[in-house]
mmCIF file of C-alpha atoms in Angstrom:
data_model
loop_
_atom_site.group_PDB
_atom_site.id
_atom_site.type_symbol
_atom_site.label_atom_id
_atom_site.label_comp_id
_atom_site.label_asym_id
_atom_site.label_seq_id
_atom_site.Cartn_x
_atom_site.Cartn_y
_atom_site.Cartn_z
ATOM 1 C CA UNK A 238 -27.112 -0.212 -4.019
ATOM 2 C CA UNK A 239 -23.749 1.059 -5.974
ATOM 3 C CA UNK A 240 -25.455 3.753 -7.318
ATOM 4 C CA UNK A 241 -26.875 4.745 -3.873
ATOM 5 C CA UNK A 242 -23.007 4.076 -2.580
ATOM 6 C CA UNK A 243 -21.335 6.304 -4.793
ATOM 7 C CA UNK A 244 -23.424 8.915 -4.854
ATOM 8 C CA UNK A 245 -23.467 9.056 -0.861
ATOM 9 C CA UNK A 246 -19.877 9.289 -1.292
ATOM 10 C CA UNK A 247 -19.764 12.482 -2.908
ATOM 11 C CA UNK A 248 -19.291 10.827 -6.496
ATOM 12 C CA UNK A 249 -22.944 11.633 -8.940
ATOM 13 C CA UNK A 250 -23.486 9.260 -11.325
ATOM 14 C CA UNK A 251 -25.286 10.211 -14.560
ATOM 15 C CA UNK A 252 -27.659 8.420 -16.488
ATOM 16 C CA UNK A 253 -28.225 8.289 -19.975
ATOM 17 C CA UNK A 254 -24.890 8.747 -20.749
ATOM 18 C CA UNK A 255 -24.251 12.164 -19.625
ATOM 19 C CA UNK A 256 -20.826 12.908 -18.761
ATOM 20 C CA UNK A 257 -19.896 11.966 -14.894
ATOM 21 C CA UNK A 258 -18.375 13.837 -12.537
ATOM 22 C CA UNK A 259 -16.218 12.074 -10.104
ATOM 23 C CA UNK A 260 -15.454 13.485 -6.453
ATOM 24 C CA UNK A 261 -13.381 12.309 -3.631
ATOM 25 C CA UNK A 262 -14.227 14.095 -0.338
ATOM 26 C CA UNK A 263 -14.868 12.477 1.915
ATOM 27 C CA UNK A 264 -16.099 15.719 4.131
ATOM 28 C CA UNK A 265 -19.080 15.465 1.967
ATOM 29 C CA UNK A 266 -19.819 11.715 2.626
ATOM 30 C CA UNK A 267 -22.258 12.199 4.196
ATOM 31 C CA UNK A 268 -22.817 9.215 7.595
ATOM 32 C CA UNK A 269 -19.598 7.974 5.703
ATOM 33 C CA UNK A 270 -16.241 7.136 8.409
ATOM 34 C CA UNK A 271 -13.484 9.900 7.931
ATOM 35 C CA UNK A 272 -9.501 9.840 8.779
ATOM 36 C CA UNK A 273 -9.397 11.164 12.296
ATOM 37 C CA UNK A 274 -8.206 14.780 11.830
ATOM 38 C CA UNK A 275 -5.611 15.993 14.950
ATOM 39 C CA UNK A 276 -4.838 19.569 15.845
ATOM 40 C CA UNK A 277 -2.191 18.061 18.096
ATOM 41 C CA UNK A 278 0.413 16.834 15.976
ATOM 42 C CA UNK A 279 2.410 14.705 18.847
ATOM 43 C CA UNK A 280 -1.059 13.018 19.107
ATOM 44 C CA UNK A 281 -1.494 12.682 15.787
ATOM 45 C CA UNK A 282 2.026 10.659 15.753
ATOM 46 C CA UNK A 283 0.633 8.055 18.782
ATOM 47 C CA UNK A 284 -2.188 7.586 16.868
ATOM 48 C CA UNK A 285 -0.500 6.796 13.268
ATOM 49 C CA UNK A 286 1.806 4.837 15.040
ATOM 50 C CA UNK A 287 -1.082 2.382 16.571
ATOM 51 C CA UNK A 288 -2.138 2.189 13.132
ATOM 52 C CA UNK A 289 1.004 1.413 11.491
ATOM 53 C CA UNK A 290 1.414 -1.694 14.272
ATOM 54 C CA UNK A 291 -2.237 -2.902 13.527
ATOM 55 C CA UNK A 292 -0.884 -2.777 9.161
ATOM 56 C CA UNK A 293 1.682 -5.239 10.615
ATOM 57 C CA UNK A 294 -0.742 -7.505 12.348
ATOM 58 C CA UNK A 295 -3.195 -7.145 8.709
ATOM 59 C CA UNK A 296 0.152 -8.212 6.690
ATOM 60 C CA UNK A 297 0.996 -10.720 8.625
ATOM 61 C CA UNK A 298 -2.716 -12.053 8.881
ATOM 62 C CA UNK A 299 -3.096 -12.234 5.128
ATOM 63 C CA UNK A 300 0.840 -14.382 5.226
ATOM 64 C CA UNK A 301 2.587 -11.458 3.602
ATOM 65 C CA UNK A 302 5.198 -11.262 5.866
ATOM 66 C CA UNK A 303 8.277 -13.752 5.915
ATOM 67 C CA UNK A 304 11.067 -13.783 7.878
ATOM 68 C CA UNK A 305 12.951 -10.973 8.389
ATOM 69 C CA UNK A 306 12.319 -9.551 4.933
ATOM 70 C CA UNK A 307 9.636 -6.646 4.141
ATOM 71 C CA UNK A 308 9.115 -3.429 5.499
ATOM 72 C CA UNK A 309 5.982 -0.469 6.035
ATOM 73 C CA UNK A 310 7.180 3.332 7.135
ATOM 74 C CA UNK A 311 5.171 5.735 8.248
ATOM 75 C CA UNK A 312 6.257 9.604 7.641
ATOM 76 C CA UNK A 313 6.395 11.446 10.947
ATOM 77 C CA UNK A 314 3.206 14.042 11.348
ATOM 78 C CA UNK A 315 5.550 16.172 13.727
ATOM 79 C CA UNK A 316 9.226 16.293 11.864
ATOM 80 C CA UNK A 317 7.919 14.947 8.267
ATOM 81 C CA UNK A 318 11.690 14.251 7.144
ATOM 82 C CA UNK A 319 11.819 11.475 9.676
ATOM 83 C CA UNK A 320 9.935 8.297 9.383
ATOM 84 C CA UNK A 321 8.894 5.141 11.584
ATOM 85 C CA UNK A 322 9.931 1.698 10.513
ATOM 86 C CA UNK A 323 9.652 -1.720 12.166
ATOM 87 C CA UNK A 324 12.163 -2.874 13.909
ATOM 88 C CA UNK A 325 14.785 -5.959 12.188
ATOM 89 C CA UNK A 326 14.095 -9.440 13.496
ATOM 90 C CA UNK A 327 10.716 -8.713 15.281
ATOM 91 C CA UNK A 328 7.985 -11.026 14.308
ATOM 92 C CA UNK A 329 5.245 -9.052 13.073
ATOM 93 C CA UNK A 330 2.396 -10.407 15.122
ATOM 94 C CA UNK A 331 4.195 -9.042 17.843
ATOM 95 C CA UNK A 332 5.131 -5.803 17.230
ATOM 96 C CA UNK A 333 4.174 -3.254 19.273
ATOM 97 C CA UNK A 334 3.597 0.456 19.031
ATOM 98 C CA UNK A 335 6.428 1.105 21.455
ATOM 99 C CA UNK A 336 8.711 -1.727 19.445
ATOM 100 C CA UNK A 337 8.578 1.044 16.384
ATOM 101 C CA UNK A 338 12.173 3.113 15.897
ATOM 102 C CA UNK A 339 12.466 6.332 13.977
ATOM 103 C CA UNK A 340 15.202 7.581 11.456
ATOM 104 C CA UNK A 341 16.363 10.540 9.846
ATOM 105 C CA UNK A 342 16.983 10.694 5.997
ATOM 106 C CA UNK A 343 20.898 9.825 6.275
ATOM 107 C CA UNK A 344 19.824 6.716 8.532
ATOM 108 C CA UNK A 345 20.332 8.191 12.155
ATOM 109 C CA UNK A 346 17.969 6.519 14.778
ATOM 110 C CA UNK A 347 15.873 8.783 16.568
ATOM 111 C CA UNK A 348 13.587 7.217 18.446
ATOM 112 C CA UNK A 349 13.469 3.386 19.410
ATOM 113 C CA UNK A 350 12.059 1.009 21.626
ATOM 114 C CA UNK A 351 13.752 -2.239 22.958
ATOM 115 C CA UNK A 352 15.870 -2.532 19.540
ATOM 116 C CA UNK A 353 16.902 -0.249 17.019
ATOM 117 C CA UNK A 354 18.070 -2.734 14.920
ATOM 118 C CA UNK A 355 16.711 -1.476 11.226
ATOM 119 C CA UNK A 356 17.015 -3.780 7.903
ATOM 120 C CA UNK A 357 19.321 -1.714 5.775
ATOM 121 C CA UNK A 358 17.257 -1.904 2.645
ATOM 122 C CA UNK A 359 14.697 -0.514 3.961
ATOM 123 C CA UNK A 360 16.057 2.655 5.216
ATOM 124 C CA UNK A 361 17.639 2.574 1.501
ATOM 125 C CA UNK A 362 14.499 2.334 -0.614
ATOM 126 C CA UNK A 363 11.810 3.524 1.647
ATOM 127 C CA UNK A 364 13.701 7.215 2.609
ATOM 128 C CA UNK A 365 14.361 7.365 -1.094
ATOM 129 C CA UNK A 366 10.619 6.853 -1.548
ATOM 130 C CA UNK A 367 9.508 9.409 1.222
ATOM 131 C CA UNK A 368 11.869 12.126 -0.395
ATOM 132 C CA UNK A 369 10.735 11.699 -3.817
ATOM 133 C CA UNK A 370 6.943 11.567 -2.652
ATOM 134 C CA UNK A 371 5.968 14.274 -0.152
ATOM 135 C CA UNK A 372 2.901 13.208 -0.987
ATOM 136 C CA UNK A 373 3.593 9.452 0.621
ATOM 137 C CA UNK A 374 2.767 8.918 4.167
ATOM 138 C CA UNK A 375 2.615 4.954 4.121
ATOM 139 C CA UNK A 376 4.966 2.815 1.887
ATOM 140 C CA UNK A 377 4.625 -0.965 2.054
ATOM 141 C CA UNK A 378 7.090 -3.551 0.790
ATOM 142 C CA UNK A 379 6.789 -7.429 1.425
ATOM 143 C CA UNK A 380 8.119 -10.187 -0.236
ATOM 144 C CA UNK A 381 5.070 -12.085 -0.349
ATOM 145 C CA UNK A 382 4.582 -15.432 -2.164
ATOM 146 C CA UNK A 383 2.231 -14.454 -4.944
ATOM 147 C CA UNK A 384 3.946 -11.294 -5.662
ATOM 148 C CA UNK A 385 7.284 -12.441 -5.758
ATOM 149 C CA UNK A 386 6.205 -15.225 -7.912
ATOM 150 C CA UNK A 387 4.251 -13.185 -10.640
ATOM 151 C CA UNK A 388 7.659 -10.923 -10.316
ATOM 152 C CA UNK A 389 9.642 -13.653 -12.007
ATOM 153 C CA UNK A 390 7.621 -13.492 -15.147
ATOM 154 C CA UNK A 391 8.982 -9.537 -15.955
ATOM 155 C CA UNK A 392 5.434 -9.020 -16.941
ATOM 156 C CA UNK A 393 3.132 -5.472 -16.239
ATOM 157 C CA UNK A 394 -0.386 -6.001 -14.563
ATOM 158 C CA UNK A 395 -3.188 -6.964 -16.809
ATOM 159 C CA UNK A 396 -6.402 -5.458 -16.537
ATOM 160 C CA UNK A 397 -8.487 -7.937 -16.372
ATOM 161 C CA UNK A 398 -10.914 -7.090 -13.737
ATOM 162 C CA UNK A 399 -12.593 -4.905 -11.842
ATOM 163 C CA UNK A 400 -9.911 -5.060 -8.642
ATOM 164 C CA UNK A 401 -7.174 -4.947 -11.631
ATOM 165 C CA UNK A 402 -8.498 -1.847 -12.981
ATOM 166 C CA UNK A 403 -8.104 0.266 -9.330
ATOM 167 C CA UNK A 404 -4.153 0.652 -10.971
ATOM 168 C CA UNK A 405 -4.897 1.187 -14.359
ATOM 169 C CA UNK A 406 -2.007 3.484 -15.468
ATOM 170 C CA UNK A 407 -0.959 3.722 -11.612
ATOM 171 C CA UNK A 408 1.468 1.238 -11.385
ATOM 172 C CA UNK A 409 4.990 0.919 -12.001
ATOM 173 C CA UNK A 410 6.891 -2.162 -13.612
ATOM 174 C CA UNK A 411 10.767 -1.798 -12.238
ATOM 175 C CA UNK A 412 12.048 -4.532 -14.850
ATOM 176 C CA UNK A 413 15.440 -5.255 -13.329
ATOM 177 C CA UNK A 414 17.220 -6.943 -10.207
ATOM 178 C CA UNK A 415 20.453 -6.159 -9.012
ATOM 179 C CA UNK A 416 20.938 -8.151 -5.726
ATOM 180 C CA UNK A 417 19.701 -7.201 -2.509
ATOM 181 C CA UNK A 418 19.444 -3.131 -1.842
ATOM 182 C CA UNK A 419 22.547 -2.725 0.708
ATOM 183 C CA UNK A 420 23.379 0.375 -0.702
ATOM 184 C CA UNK A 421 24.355 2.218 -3.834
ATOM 185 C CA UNK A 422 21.833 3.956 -5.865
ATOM 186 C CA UNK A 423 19.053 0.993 -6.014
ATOM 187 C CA UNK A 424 16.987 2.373 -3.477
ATOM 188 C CA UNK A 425 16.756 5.836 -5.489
ATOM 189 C CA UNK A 426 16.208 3.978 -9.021
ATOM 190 C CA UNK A 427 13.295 2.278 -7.460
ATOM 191 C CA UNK A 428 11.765 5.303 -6.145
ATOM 192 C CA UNK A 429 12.242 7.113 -9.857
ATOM 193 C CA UNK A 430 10.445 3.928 -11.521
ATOM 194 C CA UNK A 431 8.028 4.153 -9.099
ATOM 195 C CA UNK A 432 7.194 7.991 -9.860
ATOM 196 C CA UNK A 433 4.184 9.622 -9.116
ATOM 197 C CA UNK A 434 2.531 5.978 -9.322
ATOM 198 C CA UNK A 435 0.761 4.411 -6.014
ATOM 199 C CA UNK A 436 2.607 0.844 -6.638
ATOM 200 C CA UNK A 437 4.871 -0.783 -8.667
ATOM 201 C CA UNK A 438 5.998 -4.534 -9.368
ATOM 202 C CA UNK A 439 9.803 -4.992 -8.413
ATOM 203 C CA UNK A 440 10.798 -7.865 -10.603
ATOM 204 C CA UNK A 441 12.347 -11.008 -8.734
ATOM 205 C CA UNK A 442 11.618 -9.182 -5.609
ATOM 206 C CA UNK A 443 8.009 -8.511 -4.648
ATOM 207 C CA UNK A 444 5.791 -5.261 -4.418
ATOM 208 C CA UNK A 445 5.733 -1.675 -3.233
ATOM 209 C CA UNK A 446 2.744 0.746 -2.212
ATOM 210 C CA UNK A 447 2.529 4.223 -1.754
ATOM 211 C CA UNK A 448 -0.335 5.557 0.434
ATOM 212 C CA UNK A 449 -1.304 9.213 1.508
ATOM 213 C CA UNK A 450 -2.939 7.456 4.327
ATOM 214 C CA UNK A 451 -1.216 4.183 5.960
ATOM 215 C CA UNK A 452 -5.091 2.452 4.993
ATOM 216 C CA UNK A 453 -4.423 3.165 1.436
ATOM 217 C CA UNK A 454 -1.109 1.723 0.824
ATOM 218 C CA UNK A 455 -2.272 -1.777 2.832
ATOM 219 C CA UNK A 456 -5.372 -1.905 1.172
ATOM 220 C CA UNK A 457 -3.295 -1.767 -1.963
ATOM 221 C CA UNK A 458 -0.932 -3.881 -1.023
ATOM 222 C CA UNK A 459 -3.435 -6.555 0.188
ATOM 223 C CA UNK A 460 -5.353 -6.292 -3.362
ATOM 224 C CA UNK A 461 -2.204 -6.428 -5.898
ATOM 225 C CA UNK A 462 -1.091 -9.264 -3.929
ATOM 226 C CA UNK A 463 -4.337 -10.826 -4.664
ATOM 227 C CA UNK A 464 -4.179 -9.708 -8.661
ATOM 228 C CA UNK A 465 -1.239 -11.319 -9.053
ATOM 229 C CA UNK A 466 -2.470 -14.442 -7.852
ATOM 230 C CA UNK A 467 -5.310 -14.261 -10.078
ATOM 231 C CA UNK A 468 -3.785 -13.344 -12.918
ATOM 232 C CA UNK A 469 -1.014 -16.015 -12.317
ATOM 233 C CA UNK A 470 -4.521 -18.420 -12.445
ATOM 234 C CA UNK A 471 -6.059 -16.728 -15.365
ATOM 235 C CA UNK A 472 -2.431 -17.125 -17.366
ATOM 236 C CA UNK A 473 -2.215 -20.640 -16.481
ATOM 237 C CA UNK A 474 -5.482 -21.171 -17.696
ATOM 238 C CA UNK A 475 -4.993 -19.795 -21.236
ATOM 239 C CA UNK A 476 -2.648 -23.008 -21.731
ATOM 240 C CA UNK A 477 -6.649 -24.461 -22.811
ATOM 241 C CA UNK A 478 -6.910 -23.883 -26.817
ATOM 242 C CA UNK A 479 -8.686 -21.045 -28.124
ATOM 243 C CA UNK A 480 -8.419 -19.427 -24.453
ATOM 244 C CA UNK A 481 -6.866 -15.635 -23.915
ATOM 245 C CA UNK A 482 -7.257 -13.140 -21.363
ATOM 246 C CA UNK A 483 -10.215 -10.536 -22.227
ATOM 247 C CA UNK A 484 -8.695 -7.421 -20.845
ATOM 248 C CA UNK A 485 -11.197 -4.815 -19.921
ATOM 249 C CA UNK A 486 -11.300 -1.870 -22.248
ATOM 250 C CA UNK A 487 -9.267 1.849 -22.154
ATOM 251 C CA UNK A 488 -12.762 3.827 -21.380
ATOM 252 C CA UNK A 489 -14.323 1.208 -19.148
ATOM 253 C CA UNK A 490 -10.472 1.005 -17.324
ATOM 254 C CA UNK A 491 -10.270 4.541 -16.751
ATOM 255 C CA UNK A 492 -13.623 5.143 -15.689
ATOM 256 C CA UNK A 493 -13.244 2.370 -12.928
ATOM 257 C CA UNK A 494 -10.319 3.637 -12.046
ATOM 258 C CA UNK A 495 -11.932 6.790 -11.526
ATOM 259 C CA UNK A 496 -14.362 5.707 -9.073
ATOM 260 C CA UNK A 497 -12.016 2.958 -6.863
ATOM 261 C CA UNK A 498 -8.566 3.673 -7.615
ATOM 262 C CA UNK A 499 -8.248 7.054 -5.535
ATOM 263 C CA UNK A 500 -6.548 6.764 -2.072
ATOM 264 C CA UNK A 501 -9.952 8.123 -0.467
ATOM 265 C CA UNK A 502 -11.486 4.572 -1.540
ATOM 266 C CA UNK A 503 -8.641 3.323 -0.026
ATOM 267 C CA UNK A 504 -9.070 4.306 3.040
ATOM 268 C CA UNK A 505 -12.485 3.397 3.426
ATOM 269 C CA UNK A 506 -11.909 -0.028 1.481
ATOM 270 C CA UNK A 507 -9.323 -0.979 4.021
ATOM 271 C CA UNK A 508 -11.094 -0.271 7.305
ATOM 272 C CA UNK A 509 -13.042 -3.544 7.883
ATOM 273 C CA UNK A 510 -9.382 -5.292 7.878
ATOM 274 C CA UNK A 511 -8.293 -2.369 10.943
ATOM 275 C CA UNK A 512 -11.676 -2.825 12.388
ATOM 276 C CA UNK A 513 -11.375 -6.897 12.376
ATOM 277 C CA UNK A 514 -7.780 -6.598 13.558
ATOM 278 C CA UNK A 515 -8.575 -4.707 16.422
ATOM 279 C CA UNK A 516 -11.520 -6.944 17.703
ATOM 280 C CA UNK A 517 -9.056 -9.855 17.052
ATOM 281 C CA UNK A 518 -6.403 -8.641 18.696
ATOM 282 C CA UNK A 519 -8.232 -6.294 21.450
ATOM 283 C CA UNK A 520 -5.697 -3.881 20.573
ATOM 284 C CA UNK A 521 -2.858 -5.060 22.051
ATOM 285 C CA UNK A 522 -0.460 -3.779 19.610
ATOM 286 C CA UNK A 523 -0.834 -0.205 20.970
ATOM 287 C CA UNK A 524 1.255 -1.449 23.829
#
């Protein structure tokens, strides 16, 4: 059934080991879902916006959110040096499409619904993000519980499974801490550690994403929260004599990687979590 997967995906898998050629478009998958395309950019916006309300919902779903900390910006289809962010103090079951406020890249509120109350740090590392990454359209940051505790340690991802191996040599280890990111250059630094990478571990703070869609940088998100709980597992485990990690090797890394670390396989991984928040919340956060 893999085989049969992959291949319908536009990705031909050799046998006898032949070299493999990996491919990513998805407007050769065949029956496979697509990202809606728009012609109407100010459509295109409402849309992306719906979505970005429904990654709130996911987050908060899988308890990444708490409090008031944590963050997910959307670039703006229509003036792409402005982004959407949600608003400061809104809990994020409740957030609503409408409850979403824009800025500029020197902080300026554009747009904005009830509030436009905006957590300072995440104007600061986010629109450093967004300028370094034209690529970006969807950066997530959260400090959720497993992350921020496998953050502590100062330590890089190990590859030490399949799920693991969808970053291998695509994520960032920013190895520092200098108080919360009210200003100065932090927000900038961060961006530069994080380079052309799709995530990176901020230690004693949490995690960032980097999507081109807003599917891909929740789905990643929602998995590297989930590695470092498992790894945080597998570490305690090794305490047990004679046990170690068995990291998974460079070619068989790379090769996975390959196949289910692209943001195409993002997309796709993550829409059963849109789909499920939808039917569980009937849509309401396109209010």
């Amino acid at each position: 059934m893999v085989s049969k997967f992959l291949s319908a995906a536009g990705i031909p898998l050799a046998a006898g080991g032949e070299e493999k050629k990996f491919r990513y478009d998805f407007s050769e998958a065949g029956g496979f879902p697509q990202p809606l395309k728009f012609d109407d950019k100010r459509e295109e916006r409402e849309y992306l916006k719906g979505r970005l309300t429904a990654a709130f919902r996911i987050f908060a779903k899988y308890g990444l959110n708490e409090g008031v900390a944590g963050h997910i910006t959307l670039r703006d289809p229509v003036e792409p040096d402005t982004f959407w962010v949600n608003p400061l103090g809104l809990s994020w079951p409740l957030i609503k499409r409408s409850d979403l406020v824009r800025l500029d890249d020197t902080g300026k509120v554009i747009d904005h619904g009830p509030s436009k109350l905006v957590n300072q740090s995440a104007f600061l590392i986010h629109a450093a993000v967004h300028r370094a990454r034209p690529d970006v359209i969807c950066a997530a940051h959260a400090h959720s519980f497993y992350a921020r505790t496998f953050s502590s340690l100062g330590l890089p991802l190990a590859f030490i499974s399949q799920d693991a191996c969808t970053f291998y040599n695509d994520i960032a280890l920013y190895d520092q801490f200098d108080g919360i990111v009210l200003g100065g250059t932090e927000g900038n630094v961060i961006a530069e550690a994080l380079g052309g990478k799709k995530a990176a571990i901020l230690r004693n703070h949490g995690l960032l994403t980097a999507g081109a869609s807003i599917e891909a940088a929740v789905y990643w998100f929602v998995t590297l929260e989930s590695l470092c709980h498992s790894q945080l597992i597998a570490m305690a485990a090794c305490a047990h004599p004679g046990t170690t990690l068995k990291e998974v090797g460079h070619a068989e890394a790379q090769e996975t990687f390959e196949t289910l670390g692209q943001h195409a396989t993002a997309w796709f991984s993550a829409k059963p979590m849109f789909d499920l928040i939808a039917h569980e919340t009937r849509e309401d956060y396109l209010g």
